[in-house]
Every structure is written in C-alpha cells, then in structure tokens.
Coordinates of C-alpha atoms in Angstrom, one line a residue:
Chain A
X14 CA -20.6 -0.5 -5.5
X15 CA -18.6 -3.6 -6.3
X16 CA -21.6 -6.0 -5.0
X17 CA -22.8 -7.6 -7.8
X18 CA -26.6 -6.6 -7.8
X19 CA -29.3 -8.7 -9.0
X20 CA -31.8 -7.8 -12.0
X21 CA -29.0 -5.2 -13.4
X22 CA -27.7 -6.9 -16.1
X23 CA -24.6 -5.1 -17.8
X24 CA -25.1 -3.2 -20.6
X25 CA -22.0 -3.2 -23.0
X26 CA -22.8 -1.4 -25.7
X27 CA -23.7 1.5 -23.4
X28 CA -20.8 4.5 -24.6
X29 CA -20.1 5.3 -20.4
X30 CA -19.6 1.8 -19.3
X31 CA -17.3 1.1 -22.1
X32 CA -14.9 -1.5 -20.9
X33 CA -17.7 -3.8 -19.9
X34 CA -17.5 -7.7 -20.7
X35 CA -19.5 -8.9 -24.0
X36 CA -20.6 -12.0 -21.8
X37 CA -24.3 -12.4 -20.2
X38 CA -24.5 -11.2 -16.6
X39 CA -25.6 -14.5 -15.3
X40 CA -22.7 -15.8 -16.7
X41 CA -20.2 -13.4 -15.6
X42 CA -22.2 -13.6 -12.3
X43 CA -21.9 -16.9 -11.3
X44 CA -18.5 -17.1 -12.4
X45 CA -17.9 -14.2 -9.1
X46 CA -20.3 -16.3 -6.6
X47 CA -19.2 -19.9 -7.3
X48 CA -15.6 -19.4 -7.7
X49 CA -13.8 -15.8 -7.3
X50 CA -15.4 -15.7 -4.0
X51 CA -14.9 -19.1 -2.2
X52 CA -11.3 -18.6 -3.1
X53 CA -11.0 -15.0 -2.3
X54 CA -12.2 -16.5 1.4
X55 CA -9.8 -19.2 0.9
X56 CA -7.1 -17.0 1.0
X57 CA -8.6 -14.2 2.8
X58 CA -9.6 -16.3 6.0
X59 CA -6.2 -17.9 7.0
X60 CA -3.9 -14.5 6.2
X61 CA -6.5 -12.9 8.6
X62 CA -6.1 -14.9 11.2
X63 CA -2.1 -14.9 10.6
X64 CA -1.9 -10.7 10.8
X65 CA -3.9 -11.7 14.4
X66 CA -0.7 -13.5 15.4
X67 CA 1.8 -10.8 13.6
X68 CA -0.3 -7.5 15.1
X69 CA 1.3 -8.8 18.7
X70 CA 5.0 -9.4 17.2
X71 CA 6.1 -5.9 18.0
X72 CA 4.8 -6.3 21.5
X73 CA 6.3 -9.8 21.8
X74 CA 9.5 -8.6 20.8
X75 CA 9.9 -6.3 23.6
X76 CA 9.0 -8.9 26.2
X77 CA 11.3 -11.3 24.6
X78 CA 14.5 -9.0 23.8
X79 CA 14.0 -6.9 26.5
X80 CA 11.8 -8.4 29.0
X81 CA 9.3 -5.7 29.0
X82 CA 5.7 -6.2 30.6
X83 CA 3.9 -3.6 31.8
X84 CA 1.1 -5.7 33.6
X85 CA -2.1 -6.7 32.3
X86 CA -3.7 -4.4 34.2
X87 CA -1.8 -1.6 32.8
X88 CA -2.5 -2.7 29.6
X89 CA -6.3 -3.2 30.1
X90 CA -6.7 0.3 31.3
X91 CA -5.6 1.9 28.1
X92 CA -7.8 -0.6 25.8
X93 CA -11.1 -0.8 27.7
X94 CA -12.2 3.0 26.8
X95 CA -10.7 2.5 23.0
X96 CA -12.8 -1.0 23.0
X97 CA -15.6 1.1 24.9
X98 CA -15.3 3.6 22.3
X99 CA -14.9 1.2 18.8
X100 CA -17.5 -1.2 20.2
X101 CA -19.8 -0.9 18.0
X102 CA -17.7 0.6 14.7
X103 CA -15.9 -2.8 14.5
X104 CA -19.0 -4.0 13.2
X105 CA -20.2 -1.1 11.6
X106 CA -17.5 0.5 9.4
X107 CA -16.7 -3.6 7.8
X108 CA -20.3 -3.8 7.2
X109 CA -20.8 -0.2 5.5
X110 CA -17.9 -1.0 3.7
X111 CA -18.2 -4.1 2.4
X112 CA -21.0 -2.9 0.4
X113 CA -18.2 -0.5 -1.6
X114 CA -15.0 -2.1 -1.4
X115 CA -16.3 -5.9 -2.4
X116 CA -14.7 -9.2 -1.3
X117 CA -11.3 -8.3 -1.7
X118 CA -11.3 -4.7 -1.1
X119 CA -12.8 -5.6 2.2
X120 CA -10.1 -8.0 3.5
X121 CA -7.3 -5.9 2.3
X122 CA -8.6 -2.8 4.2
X123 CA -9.4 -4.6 7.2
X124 CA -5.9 -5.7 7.0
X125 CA -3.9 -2.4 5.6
X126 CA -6.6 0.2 6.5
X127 CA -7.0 3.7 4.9
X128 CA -10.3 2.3 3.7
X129 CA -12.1 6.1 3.1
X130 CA -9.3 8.1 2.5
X131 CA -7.3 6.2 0.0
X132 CA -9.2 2.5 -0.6
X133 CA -12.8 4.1 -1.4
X134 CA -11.4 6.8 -3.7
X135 CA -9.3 4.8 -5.5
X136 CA -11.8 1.9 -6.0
X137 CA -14.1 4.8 -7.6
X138 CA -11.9 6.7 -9.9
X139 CA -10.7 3.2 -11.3
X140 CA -13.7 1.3 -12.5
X141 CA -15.1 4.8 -13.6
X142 CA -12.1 5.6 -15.9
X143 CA -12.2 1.7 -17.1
X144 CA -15.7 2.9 -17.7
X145 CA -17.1 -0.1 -15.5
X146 CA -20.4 -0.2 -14.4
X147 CA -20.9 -0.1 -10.5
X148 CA -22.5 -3.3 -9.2
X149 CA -21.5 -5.1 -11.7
X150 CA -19.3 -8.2 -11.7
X151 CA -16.7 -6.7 -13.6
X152 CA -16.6 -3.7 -10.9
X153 CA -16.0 -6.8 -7.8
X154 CA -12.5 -7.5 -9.7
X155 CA -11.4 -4.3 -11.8
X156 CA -12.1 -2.2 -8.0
X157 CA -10.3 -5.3 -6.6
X158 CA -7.6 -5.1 -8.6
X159 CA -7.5 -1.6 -8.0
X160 CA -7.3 -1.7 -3.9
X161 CA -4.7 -4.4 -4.7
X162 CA -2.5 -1.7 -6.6
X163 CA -3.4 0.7 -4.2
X164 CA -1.8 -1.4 -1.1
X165 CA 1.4 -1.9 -3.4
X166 CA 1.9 1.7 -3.9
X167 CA 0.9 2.6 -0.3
X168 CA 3.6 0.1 0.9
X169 CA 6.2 1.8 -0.8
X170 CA 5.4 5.7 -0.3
X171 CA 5.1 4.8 3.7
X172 CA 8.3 3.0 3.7
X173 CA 10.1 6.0 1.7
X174 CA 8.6 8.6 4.4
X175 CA 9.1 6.3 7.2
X176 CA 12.9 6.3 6.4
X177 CA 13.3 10.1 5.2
X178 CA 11.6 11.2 8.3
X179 CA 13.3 9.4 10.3
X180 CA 16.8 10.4 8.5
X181 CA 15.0 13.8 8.5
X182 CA 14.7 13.9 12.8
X183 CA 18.0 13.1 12.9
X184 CA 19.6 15.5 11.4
X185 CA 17.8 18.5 12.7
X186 CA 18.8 21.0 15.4
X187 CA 18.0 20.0 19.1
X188 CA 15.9 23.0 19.3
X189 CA 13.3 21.5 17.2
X190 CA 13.8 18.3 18.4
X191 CA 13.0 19.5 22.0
X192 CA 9.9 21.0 20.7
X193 CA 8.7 17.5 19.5
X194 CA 8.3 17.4 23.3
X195 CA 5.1 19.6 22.6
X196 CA 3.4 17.0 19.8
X197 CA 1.4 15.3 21.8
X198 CA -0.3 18.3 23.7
X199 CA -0.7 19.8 20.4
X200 CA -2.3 17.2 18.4
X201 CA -4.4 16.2 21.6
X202 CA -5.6 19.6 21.6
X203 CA -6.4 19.8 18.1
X204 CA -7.8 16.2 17.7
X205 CA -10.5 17.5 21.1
X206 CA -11.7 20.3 18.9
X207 CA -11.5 18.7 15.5
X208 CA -13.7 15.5 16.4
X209 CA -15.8 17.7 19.1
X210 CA -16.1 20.7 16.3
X211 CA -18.7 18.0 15.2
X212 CA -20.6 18.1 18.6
X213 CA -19.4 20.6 20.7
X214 CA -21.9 20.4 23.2
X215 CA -20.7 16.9 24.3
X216 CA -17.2 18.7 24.1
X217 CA -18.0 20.9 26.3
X218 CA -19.8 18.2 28.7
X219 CA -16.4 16.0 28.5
X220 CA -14.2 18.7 29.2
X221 CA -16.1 20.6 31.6
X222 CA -17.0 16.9 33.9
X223 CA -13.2 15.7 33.1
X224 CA -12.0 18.9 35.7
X225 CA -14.5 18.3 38.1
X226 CA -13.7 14.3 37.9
X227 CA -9.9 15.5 38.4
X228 CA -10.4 17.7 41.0
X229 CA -12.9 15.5 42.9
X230 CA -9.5 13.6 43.5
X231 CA -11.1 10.8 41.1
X232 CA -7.6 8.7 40.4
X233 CA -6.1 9.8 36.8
X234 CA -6.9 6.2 35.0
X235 CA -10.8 6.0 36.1
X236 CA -11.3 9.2 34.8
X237 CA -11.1 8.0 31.4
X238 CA -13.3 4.6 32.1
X239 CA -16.1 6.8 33.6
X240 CA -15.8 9.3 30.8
X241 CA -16.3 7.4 28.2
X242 CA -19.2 5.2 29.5
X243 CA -20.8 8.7 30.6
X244 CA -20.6 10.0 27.1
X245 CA -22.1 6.5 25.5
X246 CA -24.9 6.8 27.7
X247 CA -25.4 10.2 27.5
X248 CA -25.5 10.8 23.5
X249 CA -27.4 7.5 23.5
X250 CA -30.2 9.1 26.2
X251 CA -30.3 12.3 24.2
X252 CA -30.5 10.9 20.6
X253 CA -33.4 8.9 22.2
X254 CA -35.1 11.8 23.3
X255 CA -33.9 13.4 19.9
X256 CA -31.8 16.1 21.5
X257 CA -29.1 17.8 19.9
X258 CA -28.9 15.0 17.3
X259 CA -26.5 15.9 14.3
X260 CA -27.1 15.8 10.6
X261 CA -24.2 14.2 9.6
X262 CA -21.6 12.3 12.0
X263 CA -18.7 11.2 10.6
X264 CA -16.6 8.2 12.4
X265 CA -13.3 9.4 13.4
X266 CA -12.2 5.8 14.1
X267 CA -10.8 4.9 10.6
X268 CA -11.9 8.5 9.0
X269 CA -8.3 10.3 8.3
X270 CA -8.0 14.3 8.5
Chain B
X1 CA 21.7 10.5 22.9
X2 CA 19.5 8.7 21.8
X3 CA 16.8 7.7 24.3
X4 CA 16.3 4.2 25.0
X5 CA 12.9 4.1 24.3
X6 CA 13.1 5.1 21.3
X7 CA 16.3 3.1 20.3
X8 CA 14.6 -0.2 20.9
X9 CA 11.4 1.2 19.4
X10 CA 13.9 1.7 16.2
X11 CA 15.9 -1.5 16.3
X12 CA 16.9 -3.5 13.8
X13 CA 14.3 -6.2 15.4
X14 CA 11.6 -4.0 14.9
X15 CA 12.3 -2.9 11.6
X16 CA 12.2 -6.9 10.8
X17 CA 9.1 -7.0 12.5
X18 CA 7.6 -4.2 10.5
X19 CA 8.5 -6.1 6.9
X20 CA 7.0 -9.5 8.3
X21 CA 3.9 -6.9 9.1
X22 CA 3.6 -5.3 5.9
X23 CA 4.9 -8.7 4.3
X24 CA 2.0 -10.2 5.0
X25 CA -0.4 -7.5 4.0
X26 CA 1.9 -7.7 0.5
X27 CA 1.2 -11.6 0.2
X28 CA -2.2 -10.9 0.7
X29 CA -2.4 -8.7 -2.1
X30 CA -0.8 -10.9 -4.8
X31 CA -2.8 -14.3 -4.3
X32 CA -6.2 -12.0 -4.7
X33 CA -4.1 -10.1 -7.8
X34 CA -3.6 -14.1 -9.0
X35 CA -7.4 -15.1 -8.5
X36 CA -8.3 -11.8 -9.6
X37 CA -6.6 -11.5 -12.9
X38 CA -7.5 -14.9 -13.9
X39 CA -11.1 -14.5 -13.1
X40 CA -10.9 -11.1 -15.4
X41 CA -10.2 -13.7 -18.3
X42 CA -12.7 -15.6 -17.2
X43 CA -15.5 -13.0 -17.5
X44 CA -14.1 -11.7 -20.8
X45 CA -12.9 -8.6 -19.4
X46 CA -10.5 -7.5 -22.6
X47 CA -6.8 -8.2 -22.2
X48 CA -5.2 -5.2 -21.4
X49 CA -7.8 -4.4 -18.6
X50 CA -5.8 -5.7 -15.3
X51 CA -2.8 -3.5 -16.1
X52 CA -4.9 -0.6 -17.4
X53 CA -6.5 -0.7 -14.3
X54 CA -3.0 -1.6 -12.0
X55 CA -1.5 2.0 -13.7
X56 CA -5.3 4.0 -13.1
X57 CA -5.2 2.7 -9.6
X58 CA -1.6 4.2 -9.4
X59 CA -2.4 7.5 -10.3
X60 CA -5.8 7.5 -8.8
X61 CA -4.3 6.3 -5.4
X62 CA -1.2 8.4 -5.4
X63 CA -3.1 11.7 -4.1
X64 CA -4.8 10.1 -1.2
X65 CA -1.7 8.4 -0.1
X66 CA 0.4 11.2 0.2
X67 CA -2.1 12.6 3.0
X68 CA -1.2 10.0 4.9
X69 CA 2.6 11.4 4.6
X70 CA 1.6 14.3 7.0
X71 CA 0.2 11.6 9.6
X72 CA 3.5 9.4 9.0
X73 CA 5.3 12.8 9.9
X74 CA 3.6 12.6 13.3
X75 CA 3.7 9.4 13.9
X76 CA 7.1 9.1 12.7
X77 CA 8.3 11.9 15.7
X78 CA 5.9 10.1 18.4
X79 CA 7.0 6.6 18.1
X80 CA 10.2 6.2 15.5
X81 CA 10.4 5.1 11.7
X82 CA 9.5 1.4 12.0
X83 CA 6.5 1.4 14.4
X84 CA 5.1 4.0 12.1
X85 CA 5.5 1.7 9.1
X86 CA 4.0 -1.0 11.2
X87 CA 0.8 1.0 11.5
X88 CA 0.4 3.5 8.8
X89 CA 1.7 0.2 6.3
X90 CA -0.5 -2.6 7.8
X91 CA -2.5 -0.9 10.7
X92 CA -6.0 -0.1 10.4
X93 CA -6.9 2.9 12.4
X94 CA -7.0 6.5 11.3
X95 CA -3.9 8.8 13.1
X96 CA -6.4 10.0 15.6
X97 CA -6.9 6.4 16.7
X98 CA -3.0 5.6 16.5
X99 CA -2.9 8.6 18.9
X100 CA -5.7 7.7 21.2
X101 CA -4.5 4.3 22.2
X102 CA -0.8 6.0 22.1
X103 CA -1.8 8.6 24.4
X104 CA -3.8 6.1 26.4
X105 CA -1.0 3.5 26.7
X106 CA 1.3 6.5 27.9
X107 CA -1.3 7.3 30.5
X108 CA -1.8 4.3 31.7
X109 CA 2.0 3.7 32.2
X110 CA 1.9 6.9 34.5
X111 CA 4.4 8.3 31.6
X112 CA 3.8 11.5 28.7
X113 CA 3.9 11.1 24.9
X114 CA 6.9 13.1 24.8
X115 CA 10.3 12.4 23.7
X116 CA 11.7 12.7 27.5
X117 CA 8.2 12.0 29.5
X118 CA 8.1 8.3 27.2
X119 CA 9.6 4.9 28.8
X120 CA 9.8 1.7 27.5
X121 CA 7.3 0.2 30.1
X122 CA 4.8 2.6 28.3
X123 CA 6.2 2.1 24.7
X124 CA 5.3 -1.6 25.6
X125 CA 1.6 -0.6 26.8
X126 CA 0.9 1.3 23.6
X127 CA 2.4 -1.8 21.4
X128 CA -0.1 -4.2 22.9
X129 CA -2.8 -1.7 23.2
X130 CA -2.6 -1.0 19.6
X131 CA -2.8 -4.7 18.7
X132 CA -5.7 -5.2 21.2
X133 CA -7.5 -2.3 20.2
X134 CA -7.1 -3.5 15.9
X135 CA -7.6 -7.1 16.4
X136 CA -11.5 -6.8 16.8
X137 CA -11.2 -4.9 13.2
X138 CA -9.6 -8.1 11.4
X139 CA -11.9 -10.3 13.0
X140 CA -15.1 -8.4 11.8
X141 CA -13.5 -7.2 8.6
X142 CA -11.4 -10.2 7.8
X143 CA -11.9 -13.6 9.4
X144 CA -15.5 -12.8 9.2
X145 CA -16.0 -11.3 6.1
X146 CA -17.7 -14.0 4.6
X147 CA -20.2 -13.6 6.7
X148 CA -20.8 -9.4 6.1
X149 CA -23.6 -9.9 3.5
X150 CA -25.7 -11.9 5.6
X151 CA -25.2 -9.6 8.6
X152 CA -26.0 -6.0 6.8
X153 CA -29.8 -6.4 7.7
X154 CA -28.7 -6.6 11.8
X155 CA -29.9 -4.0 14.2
X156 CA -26.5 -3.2 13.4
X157 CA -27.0 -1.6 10.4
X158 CA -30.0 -0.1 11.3
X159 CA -29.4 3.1 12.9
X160 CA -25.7 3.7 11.8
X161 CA -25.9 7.6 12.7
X162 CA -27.1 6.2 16.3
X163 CA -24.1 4.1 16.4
X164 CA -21.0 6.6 15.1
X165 CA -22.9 9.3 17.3
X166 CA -22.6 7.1 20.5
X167 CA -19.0 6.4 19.1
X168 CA -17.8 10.1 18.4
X169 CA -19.5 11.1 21.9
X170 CA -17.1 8.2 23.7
X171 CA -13.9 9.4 21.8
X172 CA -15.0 13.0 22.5
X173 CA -14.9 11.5 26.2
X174 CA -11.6 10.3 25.2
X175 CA -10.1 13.3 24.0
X176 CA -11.6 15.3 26.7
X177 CA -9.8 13.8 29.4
X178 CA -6.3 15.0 27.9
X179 CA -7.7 17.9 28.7
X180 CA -6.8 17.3 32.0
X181 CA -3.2 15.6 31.3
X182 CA -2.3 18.4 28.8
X183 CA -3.8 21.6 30.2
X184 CA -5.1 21.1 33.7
X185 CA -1.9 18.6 35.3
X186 CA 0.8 20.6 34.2
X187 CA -0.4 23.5 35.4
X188 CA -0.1 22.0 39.1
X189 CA 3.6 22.1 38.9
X190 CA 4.0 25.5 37.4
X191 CA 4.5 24.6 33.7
X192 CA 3.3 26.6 31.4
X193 CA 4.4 25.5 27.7
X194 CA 2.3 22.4 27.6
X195 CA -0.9 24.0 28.5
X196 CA -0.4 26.6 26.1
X197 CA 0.5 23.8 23.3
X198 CA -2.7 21.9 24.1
X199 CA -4.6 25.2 23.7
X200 CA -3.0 26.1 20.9
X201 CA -3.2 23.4 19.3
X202 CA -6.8 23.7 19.5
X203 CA -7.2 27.3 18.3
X204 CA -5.4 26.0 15.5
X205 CA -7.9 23.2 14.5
X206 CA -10.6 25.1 14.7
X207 CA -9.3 28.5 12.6
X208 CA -7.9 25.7 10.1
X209 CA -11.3 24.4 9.9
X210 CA -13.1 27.4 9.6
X211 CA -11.1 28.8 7.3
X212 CA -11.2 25.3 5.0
X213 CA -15.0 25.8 5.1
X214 CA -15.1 29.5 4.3
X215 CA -12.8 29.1 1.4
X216 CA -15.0 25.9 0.3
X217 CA -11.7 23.7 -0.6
X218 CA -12.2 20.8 1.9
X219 CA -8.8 19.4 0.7
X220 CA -7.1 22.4 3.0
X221 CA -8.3 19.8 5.7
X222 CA -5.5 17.2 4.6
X223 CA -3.0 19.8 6.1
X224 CA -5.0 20.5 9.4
X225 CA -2.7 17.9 11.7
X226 CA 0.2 19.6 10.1
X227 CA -0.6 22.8 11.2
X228 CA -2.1 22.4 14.5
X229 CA 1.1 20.3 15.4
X230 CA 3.2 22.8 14.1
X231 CA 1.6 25.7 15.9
X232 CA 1.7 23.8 19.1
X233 CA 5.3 23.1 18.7
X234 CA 6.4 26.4 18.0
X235 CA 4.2 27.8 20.7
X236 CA 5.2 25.2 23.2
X237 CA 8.9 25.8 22.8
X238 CA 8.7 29.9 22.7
X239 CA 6.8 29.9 25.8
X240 CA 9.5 27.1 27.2
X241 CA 12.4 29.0 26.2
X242 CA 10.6 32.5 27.5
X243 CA 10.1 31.3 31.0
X244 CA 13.2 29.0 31.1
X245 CA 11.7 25.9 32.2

C-alpha cells in the first residue's frame, strides 16, 4: 500500500485522493528513494540492533539481582518448538508486511508489534481519510506518520491498563485471586480450539498422538519437540498431496483475537 | 503474601526495565516522526497534513488498541504489570504467542502457569525464552529491513498459505500438548478443577466462535479470550471449592 509503485503517477486533482501533493511523481518519488529512505535505515538499523540488546534486560536482571539461571538447557527446551514453530513466519509476516506498512511502518512493528490488529488498520483508515492515494509516495509518509502516532497512543493506553490492572488484582477478594490459578488451563484450552477451529483435523491428530506420547512414558519436554516436528511434516506431506488443504489460514503468530 | 515470583517479576527494577523497553521503541518513533515530517514538506504535502494525520491516526488507532486491553488483562494476572508493559508495549508477538513461550518456559522449568504452581527459576525461563523466541522477528523485520524488497520474490514468498499452514499445524502441535499438562496430568493425582478449566475453556472458544459467526459481527471475536478465560476461571474455582481440593 505505502510502496511507492512505478508507472502510477498521482493524480491530484482526482476529488477521492484529495490531499495529494501538486508536485510530479518522479519528483516526489525520488525525494522517498534517495533520501527518506537511506535515513529511515540510518535510524532504523542501529535502534534494531539496540532493542536486540534491551529484549534480554529483563532476563539479565534476574540473573544479576537475583542470580537466577535456569540452565541453558532449560531454556532451549522451551524455544526450540516456538523457533520450530515461527521458522518460517519470521520471514514471512516482515515480508508480507512490508508491502503495507512501508519503511517505517515496518521497523516500528517489528519493534512494538500489533502489526494486523492495530498497525495495518490504522495505516488504512489514515491515508484514506487524508484522501491519499495508496502506493503513492505521499501514502510511504502520511501511513508512516500514522503508525508513528499509533505507537505513541499504544504506549500510553498499555501503560494506563498495565497499572489499573495491576492496582485492580490487588484489591480484589482472594477468592478470585485463587481462581487466577485456573488462567492458564483456561486460555490453553481455548487457544487449542481457537487456532485448531481452523484445522481441526490436525487438532485432533495433536491431541489424540500427545496422550499416546504421554502414556507411552515419552518424558514430558520431548513430547513437545516431537510434536511439533510431526505436525510440520505432516501438514507439509498432506498439502503436498493436496489433502485437507484450507482456504484461508490465518497466522496466529502475530494475528491477535 | 505476595509470592516471590511475582514480587521480583513487579519490582521497581523491572518496571525501569520496562521504560528503557518501551523507551526505545518511543525514540524510535520520533527520529522517523523528524525525517518524516520534514520529508512531508519536501514533497509538498500541505501544511497542516502531519498533525491532521497525527489526530486521524489517534482516533483511527484508539479502537484497535483497546483490544489489546483484554490481552493486557491476561497477561497482566499471568506475569505482573511491568512484564506485561514490556511485551504488550514493545514485544512483537500476538497474546497467544506471549502464552506459548510462557506456558513453554513454565514447562520446561517443571513448574505451572499458575499463581502458586510459578517459581522464579521458570519466570526466568519464560523471560529469556520470550527474548529468544522475538529476536529472530527484529532481525528479519528490523535490522534487515532494507533488504525486504529485494527478498519478496524468494521461494519465500511463494507459497505463503504453504508456509502459515505448516506454521498453524506446529502451534496446533504446540497447543495440543497442554492437553496433556492441563487435562490429562492432573488427572493422575485426583484433581479435577484444572481439567475441567482446560475443557471449558475450550467449549467456550468454540460457542464464542460460533456464535460470532452466526451473528455475522466478527468484532464479538475481540472478547473471545475474555470469555473463555472467565469461564474457565469460574468453572475451575466452583469445581475446586465443590470437591474441596
């Protein structure tokens, strides 16, 4: 959408795409390719690379304050399945994307995340009320601008709810704090049938070889490795062979419900 | 009392953390806002364009991220206030991912994503698992974003329903195995509640679902982890309370 796209030049007097730019495309063009763009990377690049080194602060913290390390092979059996399972959607979803969000919509999803449920909306509803024409240059910096606003606002509602939920928990009555003790089973159980409501043959396969994994005395941890790598291969086998192959899929990796 | 886990998971350190976190993600925005409002001159975008659009984005954005309020509800209860501002505020996973890799870590740990079945050991396995597991996503989506355009034409791209498919079918695996640690496991030692939360839980989703669909107003769906969490809570606790475990 915000990709500037060649042999579309902009149309301003066109009554939908009001708040386009007077200015010849190739103009306006060149201006996003030789120098928006190198110094969206300029910036983008290094604060990348910095969030790397700041996603492992809260971990960090706990080994430093209160020398906490659970052993990296601990920690390895928890990531390998999530890694098995994002494999591929680390390249996909930032490539799919990209196409939507442009230059700077990209980074600060892949950053901040909520790209489809609050970026891509947002990004949308903007440059159409500016009447903007998608894939023009003017849509690569009025949807930027937009996913910029969008992060500020995002920053601030999540911080109010982080602290009135919290202040919230702590004032309620034990009895429904004890039943916090049920969460997890809950939204585990809903999350099964809510991403396997999709395909609920393979739910059935996962659930139904899970037990007979767990009662073949399989140990708890490799259940989850050899799960995993036997759904890949199996949905990858079957779309080959063009069985049970879904009209739409949609990715529940960055996808919010 | 407050459990440990969850005191350190709240501590002043971590909130500090969680700034520096979303900090970053804020600095971010303003030097693009800079670059981006000068080159809106620079095209001959009209004047009052930038903060037409800043207030549009406002209003535009405000619906979508108040959904994320019911994920910050449960995220909030599962892991504290400032780990949930960590992820929800600069994290780039959907809840169901936050909740994989938690449940995961917990697992791994030997410990349950409970208030009283969580330790610090496994708090500590779900912090590094959940940078692990987002890293990959700022390398491909960030550091190497430059290089996205010239990639979109990779076998990659090609067969995208191939690739979510294979994708969903692993996290399906995922999810399935819980099965076990929330149905089947419990079970062993004569508890009932959990069980009957998981399976509730999953009644929930799919009436919720269904019903969404029937009614043809999708946005019913922004409630479903609300609901199914509530319903499993309530039925978790009746059915602890009924056979006094």
């Amino acid at each position: 959408m915000t990709q500037p796209i060649e042999n579309t030049p902009s149309t301003p007097d066109s009554s939908k795409f009001f708040g386009m730019s007077p200015l010849p495309y190739e103009e306006k063009l060149k201006i996003i390719q030789n120098e928006y763009s190198p110094k969206i990377h300029k910036i983008g690049i290094p604060i990348a690379i910095i969030h790397i080194f700041i996603m492992f602060l809260p971990a960090i913290y706990l080994l430093a304050a209160y020398g906490v390390w659970p052993g990296g092979g601990t920690i390895l059996n928890a990531v390998v399945p999530l890694w098995a399972v994002l494999g591929v959607i680390y390249f996909i979803e930032p490539l799919q994307y990209y196409l939507a969000l442009g230059t700077v919509g990209t980074y600060v999803t892949f950053l901040a995340g909520n790209g489809p449920n609050v970026r891509l909306p947002t990004a949308v509803a903007t440059t159409e009320v500016m009447g903007i024409e998608p894939g023009s240059p003017e849509a690569e910096v009025v949807a930027g601008i937009s996913i910029i606003a969008s992060q500020w606002l995002m920053a601030i509602l999540i911080l109010i709810a982080a602290l009135s939920i919290t202040w919230v928990i702590g004032i309620l009555p034990p009895v429904i704090v004890k039943a916090f003790d049920f969460l997890a089973p809950a939204l585990f159980g809903g999350m099964l049938v809510y991403v396997g409501m999709q395909q609920w043959r393979y739910m059935a396969i996962a659930v139904a070889a899970s037990i007979l994994l767990y009662f073949a005395g399989v140990p708890s941890i490799l259940i989850t490795i050899l799960l995993v790598f036997f759904m890949i291969a199996l949905s990858y086998y079957f779309y080959r062979k063009g069985i049970w192959v879904p009209k739409k899929i949609v990715s529940a990796a960055t996808e919010d419900v | 009392m407050e459990l440990e886990w969850l005191k350190v998971l709240s501590s002043p350190g971590m909130w500090i953390i969680a700034f520096i976190t979303v900090g970053n993600s804020i600095i971010q925005t303003l030097l693009f806002f800079r670059v981006s409002k000068k080159t809106a001159v620079q095209i001959g975008l009209k004047k009052e364009v930038v903060g037409n659009t800043i207030k549009t984005a406002f209003v535009s954005a405000f619906g979508p991220a108040m959904s994320s309020f019911i994920g910050m509800v449960v995220l909030v209860a599962a892991l504290g206030g400032a780990v949930a501002f960590i992820r929800e505020g600069a994290g780039i996973g959907s809840i169901i991912f936050e909740f994989a890799i938690a449940g995961a870590g917990a697992n791994a740990a030997g410990a349950t994503l409970s208030r009283e079945g969580m330790t610090l050991t496994a708090a500590a396995v779900i912090l590094w698992g959940m940078a692990l597991t987002c890293v990959p996503w700022v390398i491909t989506g960030g550091v190497c974003a430059r290089w996205l355009p010239k990639l979109k034409d990779s076998f990659l791209s090609k067969k995208p329903q191939l690739m979510t498919l294979v994708s969903t079918a692993a996290m399906i695996g995922m999810f399935g195995k819980f099965s076990i640690d929330y149905a089947v496991q419990p079970l062993k030692t004569g508890s009932f509640a959990t069980p009957f939360a998981f399976l509730s839980g999953a009644i929930a989703s799919f009436l919720w679902v269904k019903l969404a669909d029937k009614l043809q107003k999708p946005a019913l769906k922004q409630y479903l982890m609300l609901v199914m969490v509530a319903v499993g809570m309530i039925v978790g606790q009746t059915i602890r309370s009924l056979t006094g475990q």
